[in-house]
Amino acid sequence: MPPSSEQIASVRPAPPWFRWLSGVSFFLTATVLSIIAVAHLVYPGFTETMEGDILQHIERASRGLPIDPNPGAEFIALTYMPLYYFAAAPFYLVFGDSLFGPRLLSVVAAFGSAAWIWRIAHRETGSHVAGALAVAFFCAGFRVMDAALFTVHPDALLLFWLLSGFWSWAYGKSKRDDLIWLVCFTLAFLTKQHGALFFGWAVLYAFLFRVNALPRWAIGIGIVLGGPVAYAAIGGLLGERFFFHTLILPSHWEQSWWFSIRRASYVLTVFAPIAFVVTLKYWQQLRSLQGWKPTPLVWFIAGSLATALITMRISGASNNHYAPLHVALGIVLAIMCHRLATTSQSADIPLLLVAMAVLGAVSIITTRYFFPQHDAPVFVPVVVSAAAVVFLLLGWVPQTNRGRVQAATLILAQFAVSYFAPWRYLPPAGWQDGVHHFRQEIARLDAPVIWVSYGNIPADFTGRKIARSPSWVALEDIDRQQIDRGLIEADLKAWRDRIRNAPKLYLLSHEPLRGLPVWNSMAAEFELVRDYGDEFATVPQIADHWYGAEAPPRFLYRKKQEK
């Protein structure tokens, strides 16, 4: 429950140590995140596998071309909603055929989200110190959120719309506020499909609990206009296959509730054990005060978790689906730490911490056994166990200071479990020379060249525009449907014909063609010309997440000539 003005006025100022710890945490984490953001902006290479395909969507949007046409020889649309493409189009026109412009939009949206996080935590506590701490938790979660904040990807913009809508939805009391949250959640839906689920949770809360300025019938009209009507209206404008790519295609992929539950358990017990435990305590305290009626923040957390459970059923879904949940958990953790530091309250959670340490250990052991390719951090259960020990040994601390020790323990433990090595997300030293050498190698090739990992490569990276092609990800999106094989081959036909009919063609790949989806069926038609080894190791993919970091161009293939 957000505090009243009288409650805010009665709260003691945050003690100096809490202000110092929050301020230092904010400064260090925000500085690290800013350095990563700048490094990603200036790096002309890739940070994420789908950046090339998304850039091609943006290029088409900037030229007024349909972004969801029938699958073709040079372009196959991804399954995202269109708003990010059109929002990034002006940046593309200004900064040219490079990743800089679209990444700049993502950076602005990410830091705009940080501003909303600060404001929400301040609104809930009346303290700017708590706002700074909430932002610090957000910045420290860069690894947890799959390093998706600064890529040419819609996640940062989605988060910005969700937090913008949350503010008016949670605290607004006027008709204008009601219109704002309806518009913001509409924009979230138009940015990424699961924004529609957040829209649905918000409207459900408005119908059940919220005191609305607009009548319920007006809110009902708002969700119809912002949901199905908007979806149907734009679908007819964006290409023949808009509905196929954004709705039908994902529904044809393998679905698994077990995959979703397993991933959610891992995220909560390994990536966010401290914040999740504190959120459970926060919800318990609120329930004792006001019964089962949830506050907007608790409802948003529950909705974020439910949304991730639903969307993560699709195989291949990434941890970026948990970014809104991580943000909301961090805000609650900042609220509770501020409460512990400024009152005589203490949190009785040692047994919950012990349980989370055990569950985290089970998750990590299971992951390392069944999925050894994933880097499961073994230090997390140790950190959570240490926090539990501190809480269990607090009997000798005076009651007036017990909450302060707990607040400091929770803050330090959360930063420890969120630890990541910033240098793993920075371009390697000497990347400028690597790009120059890469451009020279591209220039000497005497036929069109396709880089199969990314499909559409910005001229800012290669020096001259090389041939466009759907990346292996876009091709696999079509290929992994659980439908009639003939329908799949019909969609891949234009691309296959183009490759097979090309008289001369080079392919660049980060691994042998026989190991890449769809391209493996064409491997026999190409011969290996050169294995560069580590020659281009200074121009890798630099975001370390589930697609795999470091995918520099290594293998050069040439189309076999008919004898």
Coordinates of C-alpha atoms in Angstrom, one line a residue:
M1 CA 0.0 0.0 0.0
P2 CA 1.6 3.3 -1.0
P3 CA 2.2 5.5 2.1
S4 CA 0.0 8.5 2.8
S5 CA 1.6 12.0 3.2
E6 CA 1.2 11.7 7.0
Q7 CA 3.1 8.3 7.0
I8 CA 5.8 9.7 4.8
A9 CA 6.3 12.7 7.0
S10 CA 6.6 10.4 10.1
V11 CA 9.3 8.2 8.6
R12 CA 12.7 9.0 10.0
P13 CA 15.3 10.2 7.4
A14 CA 17.5 7.4 6.1
P15 CA 20.6 7.0 8.3
P16 CA 23.9 8.1 6.8
W17 CA 25.2 4.6 6.2
F18 CA 22.1 3.7 4.1
R19 CA 22.3 6.9 2.1
W20 CA 26.0 6.2 1.5
L21 CA 25.5 2.6 0.6
S22 CA 22.6 3.4 -1.8
G23 CA 24.5 6.3 -3.3
V24 CA 27.6 4.4 -3.9
S25 CA 25.6 1.4 -5.3
F26 CA 23.8 3.7 -7.7
F27 CA 26.9 5.5 -8.8
L28 CA 28.9 2.3 -9.5
T29 CA 26.2 0.4 -11.2
A30 CA 24.9 3.3 -13.3
T31 CA 28.5 4.1 -14.3
V32 CA 29.1 0.5 -15.4
L33 CA 25.9 0.4 -17.3
S34 CA 26.6 3.7 -19.0
I35 CA 30.0 2.5 -20.1
I36 CA 28.5 -0.7 -21.6
A37 CA 25.8 1.4 -23.3
V38 CA 28.4 3.7 -24.9
A39 CA 30.6 0.7 -25.9
H40 CA 27.6 -1.0 -27.6
L41 CA 26.7 2.3 -29.4
V42 CA 30.1 2.8 -31.0
Y43 CA 30.7 -0.9 -31.8
P44 CA 29.6 -1.5 -35.4
G45 CA 29.4 -5.3 -35.0
F46 CA 26.7 -7.4 -33.5
T47 CA 25.7 -7.8 -29.9
E48 CA 22.7 -10.1 -30.5
T49 CA 21.9 -12.7 -33.2
M50 CA 18.7 -11.1 -34.5
E51 CA 20.1 -7.6 -34.8
G52 CA 20.7 -8.0 -38.6
D53 CA 17.1 -9.2 -39.3
I54 CA 15.6 -6.4 -37.1
L55 CA 17.8 -3.9 -38.9
Q56 CA 16.3 -5.0 -42.1
H57 CA 12.8 -4.6 -40.8
I58 CA 13.8 -1.0 -39.7
E59 CA 15.3 -0.3 -43.2
R60 CA 12.1 -1.5 -44.8
A61 CA 10.0 0.6 -42.5
S62 CA 12.1 3.7 -43.2
R63 CA 11.5 3.2 -47.0
G64 CA 7.8 2.6 -46.7
L65 CA 8.1 -1.1 -47.7
P66 CA 5.9 -3.7 -46.0
I67 CA 7.6 -5.3 -43.0
D68 CA 5.7 -8.5 -43.1
P69 CA 5.6 -9.6 -46.8
N70 CA 5.5 -13.3 -47.9
P71 CA 8.8 -15.1 -47.1
G72 CA 11.2 -14.2 -49.9
A73 CA 14.7 -14.8 -51.2
E74 CA 16.3 -12.0 -49.2
F75 CA 14.0 -11.3 -46.3
I76 CA 11.8 -13.3 -43.9
A77 CA 10.1 -11.3 -41.2
L78 CA 10.6 -12.1 -37.5
T79 CA 7.6 -12.7 -35.2
Y80 CA 7.7 -9.3 -33.4
M81 CA 5.1 -6.6 -33.3
P82 CA 6.0 -3.5 -35.5
L83 CA 6.3 -0.4 -33.2
Y84 CA 10.0 -0.7 -32.5
Y85 CA 10.7 -0.9 -36.2
F86 CA 8.8 2.3 -36.9
A87 CA 10.1 4.1 -33.8
A88 CA 13.7 3.2 -34.9
A89 CA 13.2 4.2 -38.6
P90 CA 13.9 7.9 -38.0
F91 CA 17.1 7.0 -36.2
Y92 CA 18.1 4.8 -39.2
L93 CA 17.4 7.6 -41.6
V94 CA 19.6 10.0 -39.6
F95 CA 22.5 7.7 -38.8
G96 CA 22.5 5.6 -41.9
D97 CA 22.9 1.9 -42.5
S98 CA 24.3 1.1 -39.0
L99 CA 23.3 -0.4 -35.7
F100 CA 24.0 2.9 -33.9
G101 CA 20.6 4.6 -34.5
P102 CA 18.4 1.7 -33.4
R103 CA 20.7 1.0 -30.4
L104 CA 20.4 4.6 -29.5
L105 CA 16.7 4.2 -29.2
S106 CA 17.1 1.2 -27.0
V107 CA 19.6 3.1 -24.8
V108 CA 17.2 6.0 -24.4
A109 CA 14.3 3.7 -23.6
A110 CA 16.5 1.8 -21.0
F111 CA 17.5 4.9 -19.2
G112 CA 14.0 6.3 -19.4
S113 CA 12.9 3.1 -17.7
A114 CA 15.5 3.8 -15.0
A115 CA 13.9 7.2 -14.4
W116 CA 10.5 5.6 -14.0
I117 CA 12.0 3.0 -11.5
W118 CA 13.4 5.9 -9.5
R119 CA 10.1 7.7 -9.5
I120 CA 8.0 4.7 -8.5
A121 CA 10.3 3.7 -5.6
H122 CA 10.3 7.4 -4.4
R123 CA 6.5 7.4 -4.7
E124 CA 6.2 4.3 -2.6
T125 CA 8.6 5.4 0.1
G126 CA 8.8 9.2 0.0
S127 CA 12.6 8.8 -0.3
H128 CA 15.0 9.6 -3.2
V129 CA 17.5 7.3 -1.5
A130 CA 15.1 4.3 -2.1
G131 CA 14.7 5.4 -5.7
A132 CA 18.5 5.4 -6.2
L133 CA 18.7 2.0 -4.7
A134 CA 16.0 0.6 -6.9
V135 CA 17.8 1.9 -10.0
A136 CA 21.0 0.3 -8.7
F137 CA 19.2 -3.1 -8.5
F138 CA 18.0 -2.5 -12.1
C139 CA 21.4 -1.7 -13.4
A140 CA 23.0 -4.6 -11.6
G141 CA 20.5 -7.0 -13.3
F142 CA 22.0 -6.4 -16.7
R143 CA 23.1 -10.1 -17.0
V144 CA 19.8 -11.3 -15.4
M145 CA 17.8 -9.5 -18.1
D146 CA 19.7 -11.3 -20.8
A147 CA 21.8 -8.3 -21.7
A148 CA 18.9 -7.1 -24.0
L149 CA 18.7 -3.5 -22.9
F150 CA 21.0 -1.9 -25.5
T151 CA 20.6 -4.2 -28.5
V152 CA 18.6 -3.6 -31.7
H153 CA 15.7 -5.3 -30.0
P154 CA 12.3 -4.2 -28.7
D155 CA 12.8 -5.2 -25.0
A156 CA 14.0 -1.8 -23.7
L157 CA 11.1 0.0 -25.4
L158 CA 8.6 -2.5 -24.1
L159 CA 9.9 -2.0 -20.6
F160 CA 9.6 1.8 -21.0
W161 CA 5.9 1.6 -22.1
L162 CA 5.1 -0.8 -19.2
L163 CA 6.6 1.5 -16.6
S164 CA 5.0 4.6 -18.1
G165 CA 1.7 2.9 -18.1
F166 CA 2.2 1.6 -14.6
W167 CA 2.6 5.1 -13.2
S168 CA -0.7 6.4 -14.4
W169 CA -2.5 3.1 -13.7
A170 CA -1.1 2.7 -10.2
Y171 CA -1.3 6.3 -9.0
G172 CA -3.4 8.3 -11.4
K173 CA -6.8 9.6 -10.4
S174 CA -7.9 11.6 -13.3
K175 CA -9.5 10.8 -16.7
R176 CA -6.3 11.9 -18.3
D177 CA -4.3 9.3 -16.3
D178 CA -6.8 6.6 -17.3
L179 CA -6.3 7.5 -20.9
I180 CA -2.5 7.6 -20.5
W181 CA -2.3 4.0 -19.1
L182 CA -4.6 2.7 -21.7
V183 CA -2.4 4.3 -24.4
C184 CA 0.9 3.2 -22.8
F185 CA -0.2 -0.5 -22.5
T186 CA -1.5 -0.3 -26.1
L187 CA 2.0 0.8 -27.2
A188 CA 3.5 -2.0 -25.1
F189 CA 1.3 -4.5 -27.0
L190 CA 2.3 -3.0 -30.3
T191 CA 6.0 -3.3 -29.3
K192 CA 5.9 -7.0 -28.3
Q193 CA 3.1 -9.5 -28.2
H194 CA 3.2 -10.2 -24.5
G195 CA 2.5 -6.5 -23.9
A196 CA -1.1 -7.6 -24.6
L197 CA -1.0 -9.8 -21.4
F198 CA 0.2 -6.9 -19.3
F199 CA -2.7 -4.9 -20.8
G200 CA -5.1 -7.6 -19.8
W201 CA -3.8 -7.7 -16.2
A202 CA -4.1 -3.9 -15.9
V203 CA -7.7 -3.9 -17.2
L204 CA -8.6 -6.8 -14.9
Y205 CA -7.2 -4.9 -11.9
A206 CA -9.1 -1.8 -13.0
F207 CA -12.3 -3.7 -13.1
L208 CA -11.8 -5.5 -9.8
F209 CA -9.9 -3.1 -7.5
R210 CA -9.1 0.3 -9.0
V211 CA -11.0 3.5 -8.4
N212 CA -11.2 4.7 -12.0
A213 CA -11.9 8.2 -13.3
L214 CA -13.3 6.8 -16.5
P215 CA -16.4 4.5 -16.4
R216 CA -15.8 0.8 -16.8
W217 CA -17.5 0.8 -20.2
A218 CA -14.9 3.4 -21.4
I219 CA -12.1 1.3 -20.2
G220 CA -13.6 -1.7 -21.9
I221 CA -13.7 0.2 -25.1
G222 CA -10.1 1.3 -24.5
I223 CA -8.9 -2.3 -24.4
V224 CA -10.9 -3.3 -27.5
L225 CA -9.5 -0.3 -29.4
G226 CA -6.0 -0.8 -28.1
G227 CA -6.0 -4.6 -28.4
P228 CA -7.9 -6.4 -31.1
V229 CA -9.0 -3.4 -33.1
A230 CA -5.4 -1.9 -33.3
Y231 CA -4.0 -5.4 -34.1
A232 CA -6.5 -5.9 -36.9
A233 CA -6.1 -2.4 -38.3
I234 CA -2.4 -2.4 -38.6
G235 CA -2.3 -5.9 -39.8
G236 CA -3.8 -5.0 -43.1
L237 CA -1.2 -2.2 -43.6
L238 CA 2.0 -4.0 -42.9
G239 CA 2.2 -6.9 -45.3
E240 CA 0.4 -10.0 -46.5
R241 CA 1.8 -12.1 -43.7
F242 CA 1.5 -9.9 -40.6
F243 CA -1.0 -12.1 -38.9
F244 CA 0.9 -15.2 -39.9
H245 CA 4.2 -14.0 -38.5
T246 CA 2.9 -12.4 -35.3
L247 CA 0.3 -14.9 -34.3
I248 CA 0.1 -18.1 -36.3
L249 CA 3.8 -18.8 -36.7
P250 CA 4.7 -18.8 -33.0
S251 CA 1.7 -21.0 -32.2
H252 CA 3.1 -23.6 -34.6
W253 CA 6.4 -23.9 -32.6
E254 CA 6.9 -26.5 -29.9
Q255 CA 5.1 -25.6 -26.7
S256 CA 6.0 -26.9 -23.2
W257 CA 4.7 -25.9 -19.8
W258 CA 7.5 -27.9 -18.3
F259 CA 10.1 -25.7 -20.0
S260 CA 8.3 -22.6 -18.7
I261 CA 8.0 -23.8 -15.1
R262 CA 11.6 -25.0 -15.1
R263 CA 13.0 -21.7 -16.4
A264 CA 10.8 -19.7 -14.0
S265 CA 12.1 -21.7 -11.1
Y266 CA 15.6 -21.2 -12.2
V267 CA 15.2 -17.4 -12.6
L268 CA 13.6 -17.0 -9.2
T269 CA 16.0 -19.2 -7.2
V270 CA 19.2 -18.3 -9.0
F271 CA 18.8 -14.9 -10.5
A272 CA 16.5 -13.2 -8.0
P273 CA 16.4 -15.3 -4.7
I274 CA 16.9 -12.3 -2.4
A275 CA 14.4 -10.0 -4.1
F276 CA 11.8 -12.8 -4.4
V277 CA 12.0 -13.7 -0.7
V278 CA 11.7 -10.1 0.3
T279 CA 8.7 -9.7 -2.0
L280 CA 7.0 -12.6 -0.3
K281 CA 7.5 -10.9 3.0
Y282 CA 6.3 -7.6 1.6
W283 CA 3.1 -9.2 0.3
Q284 CA 2.6 -10.9 3.7
Q285 CA 2.9 -7.6 5.5
L286 CA 0.4 -5.9 3.1
R287 CA -2.0 -8.8 3.5
S288 CA -2.0 -8.4 7.3
L289 CA -3.0 -4.8 6.8
Q290 CA -5.6 -4.9 4.1
G291 CA -6.5 -8.5 3.5
W292 CA -6.3 -10.1 0.0
K293 CA -6.7 -6.9 -2.0
P294 CA -3.4 -6.5 -3.9
T295 CA -1.6 -3.2 -4.4
P296 CA -0.8 -2.2 -8.0
L297 CA 2.9 -3.2 -7.4
V298 CA 2.0 -6.6 -6.1
W299 CA -0.4 -7.1 -8.9
F300 CA 2.2 -6.1 -11.4
I301 CA 4.7 -8.6 -10.0
A302 CA 2.1 -11.4 -10.1
G303 CA 1.1 -10.4 -13.7
S304 CA 4.8 -10.2 -14.8
L305 CA 5.4 -13.7 -13.5
A306 CA 2.2 -15.1 -15.0
T307 CA 3.0 -13.4 -18.4
A308 CA 6.5 -15.0 -18.4
L309 CA 5.1 -18.4 -17.5
I310 CA 2.7 -18.1 -20.5
T311 CA 5.2 -16.7 -23.0
M312 CA 8.0 -19.0 -22.0
R313 CA 6.1 -22.1 -23.0
I314 CA 7.5 -21.5 -26.5
S315 CA 10.8 -23.3 -27.0
G316 CA 13.6 -20.9 -27.6
A317 CA 12.1 -18.1 -25.5
S318 CA 14.8 -16.0 -23.7
N319 CA 15.3 -14.6 -20.2
N320 CA 14.5 -11.2 -21.5
H321 CA 10.8 -12.2 -20.8
Y322 CA 11.6 -11.8 -17.1
A323 CA 12.9 -8.2 -17.4
P324 CA 9.6 -6.6 -16.1
L325 CA 9.5 -9.1 -13.2
H326 CA 13.1 -8.4 -12.3
V327 CA 12.5 -4.6 -12.3
A328 CA 9.4 -4.9 -10.1
L329 CA 11.2 -7.2 -7.6
G330 CA 14.0 -4.7 -7.4
I331 CA 11.6 -1.9 -6.6
V332 CA 10.0 -3.9 -3.8
L333 CA 13.5 -4.9 -2.4
A334 CA 14.4 -1.2 -2.3
I335 CA 11.2 -0.4 -0.5
M336 CA 11.7 -3.0 2.1
C337 CA 15.4 -2.2 2.7
H338 CA 14.4 1.5 3.1
R339 CA 11.7 0.4 5.6
L340 CA 14.1 -1.7 7.6
A341 CA 16.7 1.0 7.7
T342 CA 14.4 3.8 8.8
T343 CA 12.1 2.1 11.3
S344 CA 12.6 -0.4 14.2
Q345 CA 11.0 -3.2 12.2
S346 CA 12.8 -6.3 11.3
A347 CA 12.2 -9.0 8.7
D348 CA 11.6 -12.6 9.9
I349 CA 12.8 -14.4 6.8
P350 CA 15.8 -16.6 7.7
L351 CA 13.9 -19.9 7.0
L352 CA 12.8 -18.5 3.6
L353 CA 16.4 -17.7 2.8
V354 CA 17.5 -21.2 3.8
A355 CA 14.8 -22.7 1.5
M356 CA 15.9 -20.5 -1.4
A357 CA 19.5 -21.5 -0.9
V358 CA 18.5 -25.2 -1.1
L359 CA 16.3 -24.6 -4.1
G360 CA 19.0 -22.6 -5.8
A361 CA 21.5 -25.3 -5.2
V362 CA 19.1 -27.9 -6.7
S363 CA 18.5 -25.7 -9.7
I364 CA 22.2 -25.2 -10.4
I365 CA 23.1 -28.8 -9.9
T366 CA 20.3 -29.9 -12.2
T367 CA 21.2 -27.3 -14.8
R368 CA 24.9 -28.2 -14.8
Y369 CA 24.0 -31.9 -15.2
F370 CA 21.4 -31.7 -17.9
F371 CA 22.4 -28.5 -19.6
P372 CA 26.2 -28.2 -19.2
Q373 CA 26.4 -25.6 -22.0
H374 CA 24.8 -23.0 -19.7
D375 CA 26.9 -21.1 -17.2
A376 CA 25.0 -21.7 -13.9
P377 CA 26.6 -19.5 -11.1
V378 CA 27.5 -21.8 -8.2
F379 CA 28.2 -18.9 -5.9
V380 CA 24.5 -17.9 -5.6
P381 CA 23.4 -20.5 -3.0
V382 CA 26.5 -19.7 -1.0
V383 CA 25.5 -16.0 -0.9
V384 CA 21.9 -16.8 0.0
S385 CA 23.1 -19.1 2.7
A386 CA 25.4 -16.5 4.1
A387 CA 22.5 -14.0 4.3
A388 CA 20.4 -16.6 6.1
V389 CA 23.2 -17.1 8.7
V390 CA 23.3 -13.4 9.3
F391 CA 19.6 -13.3 9.9
L392 CA 19.8 -16.4 12.2
L393 CA 22.6 -14.8 14.3
L394 CA 20.8 -11.5 14.9
G395 CA 19.5 -12.4 18.4
W396 CA 22.4 -10.6 20.0
V397 CA 21.8 -7.4 18.1
P398 CA 19.5 -4.8 19.8
Q399 CA 16.0 -4.7 18.3
T400 CA 16.5 -1.0 17.3
N401 CA 19.4 -1.9 15.1
R402 CA 18.3 -5.3 13.9
G403 CA 16.4 -4.0 10.8
R404 CA 19.4 -1.9 9.8
V405 CA 21.7 -4.9 9.8
Q406 CA 19.1 -6.9 7.8
A407 CA 18.8 -4.1 5.3
A408 CA 22.5 -3.9 4.7
T409 CA 22.7 -7.7 4.4
L410 CA 19.9 -7.8 1.8
I411 CA 21.4 -5.1 -0.3
L412 CA 24.9 -6.7 -0.4
A413 CA 23.4 -10.1 -1.0
Q414 CA 21.3 -8.9 -3.9
F415 CA 24.3 -7.3 -5.6
A416 CA 26.3 -10.4 -5.0
V417 CA 23.8 -12.7 -6.7
S418 CA 23.4 -10.2 -9.6
Y419 CA 27.2 -10.0 -10.1
F420 CA 28.4 -10.0 -13.7
A421 CA 31.8 -9.2 -15.2
P422 CA 31.3 -6.0 -17.2
W423 CA 34.3 -6.7 -19.5
R424 CA 32.4 -9.7 -20.9
Y425 CA 29.9 -7.3 -22.5
L426 CA 32.5 -4.9 -24.0
P427 CA 34.1 -5.1 -27.4
P428 CA 37.5 -6.7 -27.2
A429 CA 40.6 -4.5 -27.4
G430 CA 41.7 -3.8 -30.9
W431 CA 38.2 -4.2 -32.5
Q432 CA 38.8 -1.1 -34.7
D433 CA 41.7 -2.9 -36.4
G434 CA 39.6 -6.0 -36.6
V435 CA 36.8 -4.2 -38.4
H436 CA 39.4 -2.6 -40.8
H437 CA 40.8 -6.1 -41.6
F438 CA 37.4 -7.5 -42.0
R439 CA 36.5 -4.8 -44.5
Q440 CA 39.6 -5.6 -46.5
E441 CA 38.7 -9.3 -46.6
I442 CA 35.2 -8.5 -47.8
A443 CA 36.5 -6.2 -50.5
R444 CA 38.7 -8.8 -52.0
L445 CA 36.0 -11.3 -52.6
D446 CA 35.0 -11.5 -56.3
A447 CA 31.3 -12.5 -55.8
P448 CA 28.4 -11.7 -53.6
V449 CA 28.8 -12.8 -50.0
I450 CA 26.2 -13.7 -47.4
W451 CA 27.0 -13.8 -43.6
V452 CA 24.6 -16.6 -42.7
S453 CA 24.6 -15.8 -38.9
Y454 CA 23.0 -12.4 -39.3
G455 CA 21.5 -12.1 -42.8
N456 CA 21.5 -8.3 -43.1
I457 CA 24.9 -6.7 -42.3
P458 CA 25.1 -2.9 -41.9
A459 CA 27.5 -1.2 -44.3
D460 CA 28.9 0.6 -41.3
F461 CA 30.5 -2.8 -40.4
T462 CA 31.6 -4.2 -43.7
G463 CA 32.5 -1.1 -45.6
R464 CA 30.3 -2.1 -48.5
K465 CA 26.9 -3.6 -48.4
I466 CA 27.1 -7.3 -48.7
A467 CA 24.2 -9.5 -49.9
R468 CA 21.1 -9.7 -47.7
S469 CA 19.6 -13.0 -46.7
P470 CA 17.4 -14.2 -43.8
S471 CA 19.6 -15.2 -40.9
W472 CA 19.6 -18.8 -39.7
V473 CA 17.2 -17.7 -36.9
A474 CA 14.6 -16.3 -39.3
L475 CA 15.0 -19.5 -41.4
E476 CA 14.6 -21.7 -38.4
D477 CA 11.5 -19.8 -37.4
I478 CA 9.9 -21.1 -40.5
D479 CA 11.5 -24.5 -40.4
R480 CA 10.7 -25.5 -36.8
Q481 CA 6.9 -25.3 -37.2
Q482 CA 4.9 -28.4 -36.2
I483 CA 2.9 -28.4 -39.5
D484 CA 2.8 -30.0 -42.9
R485 CA 6.4 -30.1 -44.3
G486 CA 5.1 -29.0 -47.7
L487 CA 3.9 -25.7 -46.3
I488 CA 7.3 -25.0 -44.7
E489 CA 9.1 -25.8 -48.0
A490 CA 6.8 -23.5 -49.9
D491 CA 7.8 -20.6 -47.7
L492 CA 11.5 -21.5 -48.0
K493 CA 11.4 -22.1 -51.8
A494 CA 12.2 -18.5 -52.9
W495 CA 15.3 -18.5 -50.6
R496 CA 16.4 -22.0 -51.7
D497 CA 16.0 -21.2 -55.4
R498 CA 18.1 -18.0 -55.0
I499 CA 20.9 -19.9 -53.3
R500 CA 20.9 -22.8 -55.7
N501 CA 20.6 -20.6 -58.8
A502 CA 23.4 -18.2 -57.9
P503 CA 26.3 -18.8 -60.3
K504 CA 28.9 -17.5 -57.8
L505 CA 28.4 -17.0 -54.1
Y506 CA 30.4 -16.8 -50.9
L507 CA 29.1 -17.6 -47.4
L508 CA 30.6 -16.5 -44.1
S509 CA 29.7 -18.5 -40.9
H510 CA 30.8 -18.7 -37.3
E511 CA 30.5 -22.5 -37.4
P512 CA 30.4 -25.2 -40.1
L513 CA 27.3 -25.0 -42.3
R514 CA 26.3 -28.5 -41.4
G515 CA 25.7 -27.3 -37.8
L516 CA 23.3 -24.5 -38.7
P517 CA 19.6 -24.9 -39.0
V518 CA 18.2 -25.0 -42.6
W519 CA 21.6 -24.1 -44.0
N520 CA 22.7 -27.6 -43.2
S521 CA 20.5 -28.8 -46.0
M522 CA 22.6 -26.7 -48.5
A523 CA 26.0 -27.6 -47.1
A524 CA 26.8 -30.1 -49.9
E525 CA 26.5 -27.3 -52.5
F526 CA 29.4 -25.3 -50.9
E527 CA 33.1 -25.9 -50.4
L528 CA 35.2 -24.6 -47.6
V529 CA 37.7 -22.0 -48.9
R530 CA 39.3 -20.9 -45.7
D531 CA 39.1 -21.3 -42.0
Y532 CA 40.1 -18.0 -40.5
G533 CA 40.5 -19.4 -37.0
D534 CA 40.9 -16.6 -34.6
E535 CA 41.8 -14.0 -37.2
F536 CA 38.6 -12.1 -36.6
A537 CA 38.3 -12.8 -32.9
T538 CA 38.2 -9.0 -32.3
V539 CA 34.9 -8.6 -34.1
P540 CA 32.7 -11.1 -32.2
Q541 CA 29.1 -11.0 -31.0
I542 CA 29.6 -9.4 -27.6
A543 CA 26.4 -9.9 -25.6
D544 CA 26.8 -13.1 -23.5
H545 CA 23.4 -14.8 -23.5
W546 CA 21.6 -17.9 -24.5
Y547 CA 22.3 -17.6 -28.2
G548 CA 26.0 -17.9 -27.4
A549 CA 28.6 -15.2 -27.2
E550 CA 31.4 -14.8 -29.7
A551 CA 30.3 -15.6 -33.2
P552 CA 33.0 -13.9 -35.3
P553 CA 33.2 -14.8 -39.0
R554 CA 35.4 -17.8 -39.1
F555 CA 34.5 -20.1 -42.1
L556 CA 34.5 -18.9 -45.7
Y557 CA 32.6 -21.1 -48.2
R558 CA 32.2 -20.8 -51.9
K559 CA 29.5 -22.1 -54.1
K560 CA 30.7 -25.2 -56.0
Q561 CA 31.0 -24.7 -59.7
E562 CA 29.4 -27.1 -62.1
K563 CA 31.9 -29.1 -64.1

